XYZ file of C-alpha atoms in Angstrom:
654
model
C -1.676 73.478 152.580
C -5.522 73.516 152.704
C -5.879 69.880 153.776
C -4.190 70.669 157.080
C -7.198 72.705 158.199
C -8.884 69.339 158.852
C -8.723 67.843 162.330
C -7.375 64.383 161.443
C -4.510 65.705 159.346
C -3.629 68.438 161.841
C -3.388 65.890 164.660
C -1.403 63.522 162.421
C 1.010 66.332 161.536
C 1.630 67.030 165.247
C 2.536 63.397 165.897
C 4.674 63.053 162.762
C 6.519 66.345 163.286
C 7.208 65.349 166.906
C 8.738 62.097 165.711
C 10.726 63.957 163.057
C 12.049 66.348 165.703
C 13.277 63.390 167.763
C 15.038 61.934 164.699
C 16.760 65.238 163.897
C 17.769 65.733 167.532
C 19.216 62.212 167.695
C 21.212 62.787 164.516
C 22.449 66.142 165.793
C 23.606 64.758 169.139
C 25.407 61.837 167.450
C 27.076 64.222 165.020
C 28.108 66.658 167.755
C 29.585 63.946 169.977
C 31.367 62.177 167.086
C 32.399 65.236 165.102
C 36.066 64.244 164.951
C 35.226 60.709 163.784
C 32.821 61.943 161.107
C 35.410 64.432 159.801
C 32.804 66.368 157.775
C 32.852 69.817 156.257
C 29.888 72.016 155.393
C 28.902 69.902 152.380
C 29.195 66.767 154.489
C 26.891 68.224 157.152
C 24.353 69.184 154.491
C 24.530 65.649 153.092
C 24.058 64.100 156.532
C 20.900 66.122 157.156
C 19.609 65.984 153.582
C 19.945 62.227 153.200
C 18.817 61.825 156.795
C 15.588 63.676 156.039
C 14.893 61.257 153.178
C 15.271 58.278 155.517
C 13.274 59.948 158.296
C 10.363 60.700 155.992
C 10.521 57.231 154.429
C 10.194 55.607 157.835
C 7.434 57.986 158.892
C 5.423 57.113 155.783
C 5.318 53.495 156.947
C 4.988 54.165 160.661
C 2.128 56.629 160.270
C -0.081 54.379 158.126
C -1.826 52.581 161.060
C -2.476 55.876 162.850
C -3.675 57.504 159.622
C -6.039 54.607 158.990
C -7.517 54.962 162.463
C -7.880 58.733 162.283
C -9.583 58.697 158.889
C -11.988 55.879 159.778
C -12.931 57.209 163.206
C -16.682 58.113 163.269
C -17.510 61.780 163.843
C -19.531 61.117 167.015
C -16.555 59.251 168.546
C -14.135 61.950 167.438
C -16.111 64.710 169.159
C -16.440 62.845 172.461
C -14.430 64.055 175.464
C -13.009 60.592 176.097
C -11.613 60.415 172.571
C -9.798 63.708 173.061
C -8.182 62.347 176.222
C -7.267 59.181 174.327
C -5.546 61.117 171.535
C -3.616 63.240 174.051
C -2.490 60.058 175.796
C -1.606 58.532 172.431
C 0.645 61.500 171.677
C 2.414 60.990 175.022
C 2.872 57.282 174.379
C 4.195 57.868 170.849
C 6.668 60.442 172.162
C 7.788 58.051 174.892
C 8.354 55.294 172.314
C 10.375 57.568 170.038
C 12.450 58.926 172.921
C 13.081 55.360 174.060
C 14.201 54.455 170.524
C 16.493 57.500 170.478
C 18.146 56.461 173.753
C 18.413 52.856 172.496
C 20.123 54.160 169.352
C 22.533 56.172 171.470
C 23.460 53.141 173.564
C 23.698 50.933 170.488
C 26.003 53.449 168.818
C 28.098 53.616 171.981
C 28.561 49.836 171.774
C 28.957 49.320 168.018
C 29.543 52.704 166.386
C 26.631 52.274 163.935
C 22.861 52.685 163.642
C 20.602 49.681 164.184
C 21.538 46.727 161.969
C 21.558 42.899 162.052
C 22.864 43.005 165.613
C 19.790 44.858 166.807
C 17.558 42.353 165.014
C 19.384 39.489 166.728
C 19.061 41.203 170.073
C 15.308 41.348 169.597
C 15.264 37.598 168.892
C 17.384 36.744 171.948
C 15.450 39.035 174.244
C 16.106 37.298 177.589
C 19.899 37.711 177.490
C 19.653 41.184 176.034
C 17.102 42.457 178.560
C 19.132 41.047 181.449
C 22.275 42.583 179.970
C 20.577 45.995 179.696
C 19.227 45.775 183.241
C 22.689 44.932 184.565
C 24.484 47.559 182.460
C 22.287 50.642 182.792
C 19.911 52.279 185.348
C 17.038 51.334 183.086
C 14.069 51.960 185.406
C 15.087 55.514 186.386
C 15.824 56.148 182.705
C 12.356 54.958 181.675
C 10.816 57.168 184.346
C 12.697 60.210 183.061
C 11.634 59.480 179.474
C 8.025 59.125 180.583
C 8.170 62.474 182.370
C 9.751 64.164 179.334
C 7.080 62.709 177.018
C 4.299 63.847 179.340
C 5.911 67.282 179.645
C 6.108 67.727 175.870
C 2.504 66.601 175.500
C 1.448 69.107 178.167
C 3.302 71.871 176.338
C 1.446 70.942 173.137
C -1.974 70.651 174.779
C -3.394 73.846 173.253
C -2.063 73.010 169.802
C -3.623 69.547 170.084
C -6.935 70.954 171.358
C -7.091 73.371 168.431
C -6.373 70.539 165.988
C -9.053 68.268 167.443
C -11.644 71.061 167.282
C -11.041 71.682 163.558
C -13.497 70.464 160.880
C -13.325 66.774 160.009
C -12.022 65.633 156.642
C -14.851 64.523 154.311
C -14.932 60.785 153.613
C -14.200 61.207 149.905
C -11.092 63.218 150.629
C -10.126 60.797 153.421
C -9.952 57.958 150.918
C -7.800 60.006 148.574
C -5.459 61.007 151.416
C -5.001 57.402 152.491
C -4.429 56.229 148.921
C -1.871 58.977 148.357
C -0.002 58.054 151.500
C 0.054 54.358 150.559
C 1.331 55.219 147.079
C 4.163 57.310 148.503
C 5.083 54.476 150.889
C 5.243 52.000 147.998
C 7.345 54.411 145.937
C 9.650 54.914 148.916
C 10.124 51.147 149.325
C 11.186 50.904 145.686
C 13.582 53.863 145.668
C 14.975 53.992 149.221
C 17.006 51.066 150.540
C 19.522 50.090 153.194
C 22.382 51.243 151.001
C 20.940 53.967 148.786
C 21.023 56.938 149.125
C 23.086 56.898 152.320
C 26.108 55.296 150.613
C 26.119 57.651 147.660
C 29.168 59.390 149.144
C 31.018 60.214 152.342
C 32.741 57.997 154.842
C 31.157 55.263 156.935
C 30.458 57.601 159.856
C 28.685 60.076 157.560
C 26.596 57.259 156.099
C 25.567 56.001 159.524
C 24.741 59.497 160.785
C 22.589 60.084 157.710
C 20.626 56.909 158.426
C 17.462 56.506 160.418
C 17.737 53.859 163.120
C 14.188 52.434 162.951
C 14.350 52.396 159.121
C 17.653 50.479 159.215
C 16.270 48.085 161.818
C 13.320 47.011 159.694
C 15.453 46.922 156.546
C 17.924 44.608 158.301
C 15.048 42.431 159.511
C 13.734 42.145 155.954
C 17.122 41.611 154.300
C 18.695 39.151 156.728
C 20.022 37.129 153.798
C 21.499 38.698 150.688
C 21.702 36.600 147.543
C 25.229 37.056 146.241
C 24.385 36.881 142.542
C 21.530 39.326 142.893
C 23.417 42.043 144.761
C 27.148 41.643 144.067
C 29.544 41.650 141.143
C 30.059 38.210 139.626
C 32.411 36.390 137.305
C 31.636 33.244 135.337
C 31.689 30.024 137.359
C 34.639 28.831 135.304
C 36.633 31.991 136.111
C 35.799 31.737 139.803
C 36.734 28.045 139.835
C 40.150 28.749 138.346
C 40.820 31.624 140.731
C 39.703 29.645 143.804
C 41.879 26.675 142.965
C 44.826 28.998 142.492
C 44.117 30.473 145.932
C 43.769 27.109 147.698
C 46.278 25.013 145.772
C 48.950 23.318 147.895
C 51.431 20.624 146.855
C 49.728 18.160 149.220
C 46.169 18.976 148.058
C 44.213 17.145 145.331
C 40.895 18.630 144.187
C 38.169 16.006 143.776
C 34.976 18.026 143.121
C 33.307 18.027 139.714
C 31.619 21.423 140.105
C 33.983 24.214 138.943
C 33.374 26.014 142.247
C 33.783 22.936 144.472
C 36.853 23.384 146.692
C 36.618 19.861 148.133
C 40.071 18.366 148.116
C 42.094 15.606 149.756
C 44.831 16.958 152.019
C 47.733 14.561 152.477
C 49.863 15.754 155.379
C 53.134 13.831 155.635
C 54.465 12.242 158.790
C 52.917 10.322 161.646
C 49.594 11.772 162.875
C 49.939 13.428 166.289
C 46.895 12.315 168.283
C 47.138 15.098 170.785
C 44.301 16.602 172.725
C 43.195 20.067 171.631
C 41.596 22.817 173.710
C 40.526 25.707 171.479
C 39.407 28.729 173.504
C 37.449 31.387 171.616
C 37.600 34.557 173.722
C 34.850 37.143 173.616
C 35.887 40.501 172.053
C 39.646 40.336 172.685
C 41.161 42.977 170.407
C 44.906 42.790 169.905
C 45.161 46.411 171.045
C 44.397 45.408 174.668
C 47.509 43.250 175.017
C 50.512 44.784 176.716
C 52.729 43.056 174.175
C 50.906 45.071 171.477
C 51.628 48.314 173.298
C 48.783 48.774 175.791
C 50.366 50.451 178.863
C 47.690 49.522 181.430
C 48.963 46.063 182.331
C 45.649 44.334 181.587
C 47.041 41.096 180.142
C 50.087 39.892 182.134
C 49.244 36.203 181.612
C 48.710 36.507 177.877
C 51.806 38.668 177.509
C 53.811 35.947 179.231
C 52.093 33.249 177.162
C 53.103 35.008 173.951
C 56.783 34.267 174.574
C 55.976 30.588 175.187
C 53.656 30.058 172.230
C 53.477 29.867 168.498
C 52.088 33.386 168.278
C 50.458 34.918 165.199
C 51.043 38.664 165.346
C 49.394 39.539 162.019
C 46.073 37.789 162.499
C 42.588 39.076 161.583
C 38.984 38.267 162.457
C 36.526 37.763 159.614
C 33.645 39.679 161.162
C 32.265 41.751 163.992
C 30.079 39.228 165.810
C 30.622 36.016 167.770
C 28.728 33.916 165.225
C 31.064 35.110 162.462
C 34.134 34.118 164.461
C 32.674 30.698 165.239
C 31.735 30.206 161.590
C 35.237 31.094 160.397
C 37.067 28.952 162.943
C 34.723 25.957 162.744
C 33.936 25.852 159.007
C 36.848 27.861 157.569
C 34.349 29.977 155.640
C 34.516 33.572 154.377
C 31.871 35.875 155.913
C 29.260 35.617 153.155
C 26.613 38.402 152.969
C 23.639 38.340 155.305
C 23.496 35.998 158.276
C 26.319 33.652 159.195
C 25.748 29.946 158.604
C 25.631 29.521 162.383
C 22.315 31.378 162.453
C 20.669 30.186 159.259
C 18.033 28.146 161.038
C 17.210 24.963 159.151
C 20.433 25.163 157.131
C 23.008 25.269 159.916
C 24.056 21.604 160.062
C 25.735 18.856 158.062
C 28.967 20.627 157.143
C 32.579 19.490 157.082
C 33.445 21.217 160.342
C 36.562 21.092 162.464
C 34.574 19.068 164.998
C 33.632 16.504 162.346
C 37.284 16.177 161.351
C 38.332 15.410 164.928
C 35.342 13.139 165.456
C 36.414 11.132 162.402
C 39.840 10.705 164.040
C 38.221 9.157 167.128
C 38.143 12.308 169.279
C 35.423 13.464 171.628
C 34.451 16.778 170.014
C 32.737 19.039 172.566
C 31.472 22.613 172.343
C 31.581 24.246 175.780
C 29.824 27.575 176.146
C 29.568 29.859 179.160
C 26.007 30.925 178.329
C 22.870 29.198 177.084
C 23.573 27.686 173.713
C 20.261 28.591 172.130
C 21.658 32.128 171.901
C 22.889 32.792 168.350
C 21.630 29.276 167.480
C 24.918 27.823 168.793
C 23.544 24.519 170.105
C 21.794 23.728 166.822
C 24.901 24.633 164.826
C 27.466 22.742 166.878
C 25.138 19.838 167.660
C 24.500 19.419 163.930
C 28.166 19.545 162.972
C 29.864 16.840 165.011
C 29.964 18.248 168.548
C 28.265 17.352 171.779
C 27.203 20.336 173.868
C 28.067 21.527 177.362
C 26.520 24.914 178.160
C 25.142 26.838 181.123
C 21.871 24.904 181.057
C 23.708 21.598 181.505
C 25.694 22.769 184.542
C 24.218 22.633 188.035
C 23.781 25.874 189.966
C 26.156 24.541 192.630
C 28.949 24.364 190.041
C 28.636 28.015 189.029
C 30.162 30.520 191.421
C 29.131 33.569 189.392
C 26.602 34.365 186.666
C 25.452 37.446 184.790
C 23.116 38.102 181.859
C 25.341 36.267 179.393
C 26.201 33.223 181.470
C 28.678 31.812 183.936
C 32.054 33.390 184.569
C 35.121 32.326 182.628
C 36.449 30.590 185.736
C 33.321 28.424 185.886
C 33.625 27.698 182.160
C 37.221 26.555 182.571
C 36.253 24.420 185.586
C 33.728 22.589 183.390
C 36.387 22.205 180.713
C 38.763 20.539 183.161
C 35.991 18.118 184.185
C 35.312 17.121 180.585
C 39.030 16.706 179.860
C 39.546 14.590 183.012
C 36.630 12.319 182.098
C 37.843 11.794 178.515
C 41.386 11.137 179.700
C 40.137 8.588 182.238
C 38.198 6.873 179.441
C 41.300 6.787 177.235
C 39.723 9.009 174.576
C 41.462 11.996 172.964
C 39.463 15.200 173.164
C 38.840 18.287 171.087
C 37.219 20.924 173.290
C 36.080 24.145 171.634
C 35.176 26.843 174.167
C 33.333 30.151 173.912
C 33.790 32.592 176.803
C 31.404 35.368 177.902
C 33.032 37.499 180.618
C 34.580 40.110 178.306
C 31.151 41.451 177.383
C 28.930 44.175 178.722
C 27.906 44.413 181.613
C 31.589 43.503 182.293
C 30.851 41.796 185.604
C 32.867 38.997 187.224
C 33.591 37.497 190.677
C 34.880 39.921 193.309
C 38.410 39.785 194.642
C 40.089 38.440 191.525
C 41.689 41.574 190.128
C 42.279 45.149 191.267
C 39.464 46.639 189.148
C 35.961 46.398 190.634
C 33.409 44.335 188.733
C 31.099 46.176 186.365
C 33.356 49.208 185.833
C 33.880 48.694 182.119
C 35.834 46.893 179.438
C 39.196 47.455 181.126
C 38.240 45.288 184.102
C 36.627 42.628 181.909
C 39.801 42.279 179.841
C 41.932 41.969 182.960
C 39.580 39.376 184.453
C 39.589 37.450 181.157
C 43.382 37.356 181.338
C 43.288 36.337 185.013
C 40.936 33.429 184.302
C 43.195 32.181 181.493
C 46.187 32.257 183.838
C 44.286 30.276 186.466
C 43.076 27.767 183.866
C 46.556 27.041 182.554
C 47.960 26.794 186.083
C 45.342 24.137 186.911
C 45.774 22.352 183.574
C 49.541 22.009 184.093
C 48.797 19.740 187.071
C 46.758 17.343 184.931
C 48.157 14.069 183.526
C 46.893 15.009 180.050
C 48.585 18.436 179.929
C 51.797 17.404 178.158
C 49.793 15.792 175.365
C 47.520 18.795 174.772
C 47.583 21.726 172.362
C 46.000 24.919 173.740
C 44.748 27.543 171.306
C 43.573 30.977 172.432
C 41.902 33.166 169.815
C 39.370 36.003 169.876
C 35.976 35.660 168.216
C 36.146 39.278 167.042
C 37.434 42.634 168.214
C 35.854 44.881 170.818
C 34.913 47.501 168.218
C 34.938 47.633 164.433
C 33.533 51.082 163.683
C 35.637 53.510 161.685
C 35.608 56.000 158.835
C 35.845 53.159 156.321
C 33.186 50.497 155.869
C 35.803 47.878 156.737
C 38.536 49.489 158.872
C 41.164 46.755 158.634
C 43.132 47.701 161.751
C 40.034 47.188 163.888
C 39.790 43.522 162.852
C 43.182 42.578 164.287
C 43.105 39.942 167.034
C 45.676 37.656 168.717
C 46.188 33.914 168.164
C 48.224 31.740 170.553
C 49.112 28.070 169.986
C 50.633 26.711 173.197
C 51.965 23.166 173.524
C 55.208 22.925 175.561
C 57.501 20.188 174.324
C 55.568 19.773 171.078
C 55.402 23.168 169.366
C 58.413 25.450 169.659
C 57.641 29.066 170.607
C 58.066 31.592 167.813
C 56.352 34.549 166.177
C 54.469 34.104 162.905
C 54.306 37.389 161.022
C 52.642 36.196 157.815
C 49.166 37.636 157.233
C 46.641 35.135 158.590
C 42.854 34.925 158.718
C 40.500 33.160 161.115
C 39.590 30.838 158.236
C 43.186 29.525 158.346
C 42.920 28.202 161.918
C 41.355 24.818 161.081
C 43.690 23.754 158.222
C 46.750 25.056 160.077
C 45.830 23.115 163.233
C 45.189 19.889 161.311
C 48.496 20.421 159.538
C 50.317 20.785 162.868
C 48.873 17.408 163.886
C 49.807 15.791 160.547
C 46.204 14.724 159.920
C 45.246 13.755 156.374
C 41.623 14.529 155.546
C 39.101 15.670 152.950
C 38.652 19.421 153.181
C 35.870 21.837 152.292
C 37.824 24.636 153.978
C 38.494 27.972 152.294
C 41.540 28.482 154.514
C 45.117 27.291 154.116
C 47.864 25.844 156.285
C 49.902 29.016 156.724
C 52.806 27.195 158.413
C 53.888 25.310 155.312
C 57.282 26.445 154.062
C 55.781 26.780 150.578
C 52.674 28.632 151.796
C 51.283 31.268 149.443
C 51.384 34.933 150.520
C 48.864 35.629 153.242
C 45.488 37.337 152.896
C 42.622 38.093 155.259
C 38.894 37.865 154.581
C 36.973 40.522 156.523
C 33.402 41.703 156.271
C 30.165 42.742 157.873
C 26.667 41.755 156.890
C 26.891 43.472 153.474
C 30.459 44.652 152.709
C 32.852 41.844 151.707
C 36.587 42.464 151.887
C 39.869 40.832 150.913
C 43.047 42.305 152.428
C 46.435 41.339 150.989
C 48.575 43.074 153.623
C 48.724 46.320 151.690
C 45.451 46.983 149.892
C 41.828 46.104 150.614
C 39.235 45.154 147.995
C 35.583 45.662 148.994
C 32.472 44.295 147.298
C 29.153 45.942 148.190
C 25.497 45.626 147.153
C 24.452 47.141 143.822
C 27.589 45.483 142.382
C 29.873 48.165 143.775
C 33.608 47.440 143.767
C 36.129 49.566 145.628
C 39.833 49.442 146.325
C 41.468 50.902 149.448
C 45.160 51.436 148.770
C 47.401 51.479 151.851
C 44.493 50.146 153.917
C 46.395 50.323 157.219
C 47.668 53.806 156.486
C 46.012 56.621 154.570
C 43.506 54.169 153.054
C 42.854 55.976 149.777
C 39.551 54.726 148.334
C 38.728 54.492 144.638
C 36.067 52.820 142.538
C 37.378 49.722 140.819
C 36.367 47.042 138.336
C 36.540 43.285 137.999
C 39.691 43.503 135.896
C 41.703 44.454 138.983
C 43.473 41.395 140.387
C 42.593 41.905 144.063
C 38.941 42.582 143.164
C 38.804 39.371 141.111
C 40.253 37.374 144.007
C 37.712 39.008 146.317
C 34.857 37.988 144.001
C 36.223 34.446 143.763
C 36.189 33.892 147.521
C 32.712 35.268 148.176
C 30.966 34.099 145.018
C 32.558 30.689 145.477
C 31.583 30.432 149.148
C 28.008 31.565 148.468
C 27.693 29.083 145.602
C 29.101 26.261 147.717
C 26.642 26.994 150.523
C 23.653 27.271 148.174
C 24.462 24.087 146.232
C 25.407 21.786 149.116
C 29.130 21.620 148.287
C 30.174 22.010 151.922
C 28.511 18.788 153.122
C 30.411 16.524 155.480
C 31.584 13.245 153.979
C 32.461 10.635 156.571
C 35.554 8.617 155.587
C 34.723 4.912 155.284
C 38.170 3.736 154.290
C 41.435 5.171 153.019
C 40.638 7.204 149.924
C 36.864 6.600 150.179
C 34.295 9.166 151.189
C 30.528 8.932 151.268
C 28.138 11.852 151.576
C 26.018 11.607 154.704
C 24.069 14.854 154.582
C 23.246 17.568 152.116
C 22.377 20.884 153.694
């Protein structure tokens, strides 16, 4: 190529090819270390590298534009100066350091989540204080940075003669420089039109292949740009009338009366028979507690003796599934009884996160003190704004004195400290004669997996195993202390995970990885038994209110699964772009570009096939997600405060 005899383009090619080499090396190492998970043959390997090259080059087109602009506009007298040569050599070292750092960050991110950069990485950039502290506590970051710097400098030194030769070459004439820049910009624009987050990486292969074929920086910026996905624009739809009929069939109960005029409005009056049970409620949302860690689910390591014992004393749901893979998704599902609509959760949609018919609003309307108690700082994941705007008062790490916290790490105070604050709030409400609804969010079962010394037989900071055992220990201590309280016998305790510890798999939505436990513990009020019907996180709120015999106006997409006439169970599961409905046997998945797929025997062989909107499970899937997205967009989820029996007045439209 004759243009590469010019100095600017030769130097640019050195930088770009160095970056490309880092991308290929990263992909190769991930493939080699996850070969069994990827399960690829020769054609699969070729696809991983072929599609990967498309993404690598697409990112490099964007990333190289600022450098190209500088190189082509640099005056000749500056270019030929000795100082400029030193600057460009240093720039090569810095660029290599940055790309090596990104490669290591991708490796660590994959180790945690099993995917390339996505919405989670974008969120981590936003909440930098917690994330940086977490990284510093989890990894030897400073020695690692030093090693990366030395490697970058070493590579630059090895390339010094190649760089010197490039810098000494003739300069590109200004006329040709303009054409080169215009051509590069045109290719970048064309790339932005053709290449997207989903295409071409999802043209075939399993989820691991698709992730390996991706480019981490490309996916990061694509996720940043596409943090909300309009359902109608990207997903298969039905007419509003069809969706309305399907939704009402899904949510119909003998004690429910629909009152909305919009075909997609699920607002309905729930008339639960019997005397309302004004019992206190403590709902504990546990960080990352997969069902697979419980001894009663077959784990042989003895990590959860307290929860295993609690199972036999509780109303225990053994076929229960999380809606998503992040804390905000679990909180959204439990608090609002909402399917995981595409893009960001409602919790994090800043400016549109409040005014909904939440579980906290329902208890507040019954005269309860609704409190959200969080072990960390509630600005993380926009929790304070969400809960504060939906009927809760807030108790978080920032509202607790240092003297009242025995242990802290990057994510907040230990679970023991969180439970101590919970007992204080419960004691104060009881002394004031006010029933309480306390919704907790724990933090200890999260990297860096640190906790107070001397509690369990696994040293702090050694990994997930110790964090799970400490989580279980803290729950045992909390219940032991609560049993001594005068309000204990009138309290319902609920323990549920926000999501599982890992959701990566060969499928886009590996159903088994979404399974979590749910305990409802209230001695003398709720008889212990196992509930085997398929249940979703979105069913928690209506089932709890049904247990307490509360009548209310509902905007929930969940159902009371304990009714004797309850419809067959289903679980809504998703990530930021794939939207699933699992019926206990098969899984329907909706994806961008109006893709529809069916996984038969989703917990077994999981045979995938393309489907259409005439398939019953696909139509139900569309109804839930199109209906939920429509309701959010058109203000149909707004809280209506009851003013009298049978009367409701809208107080806020989101």
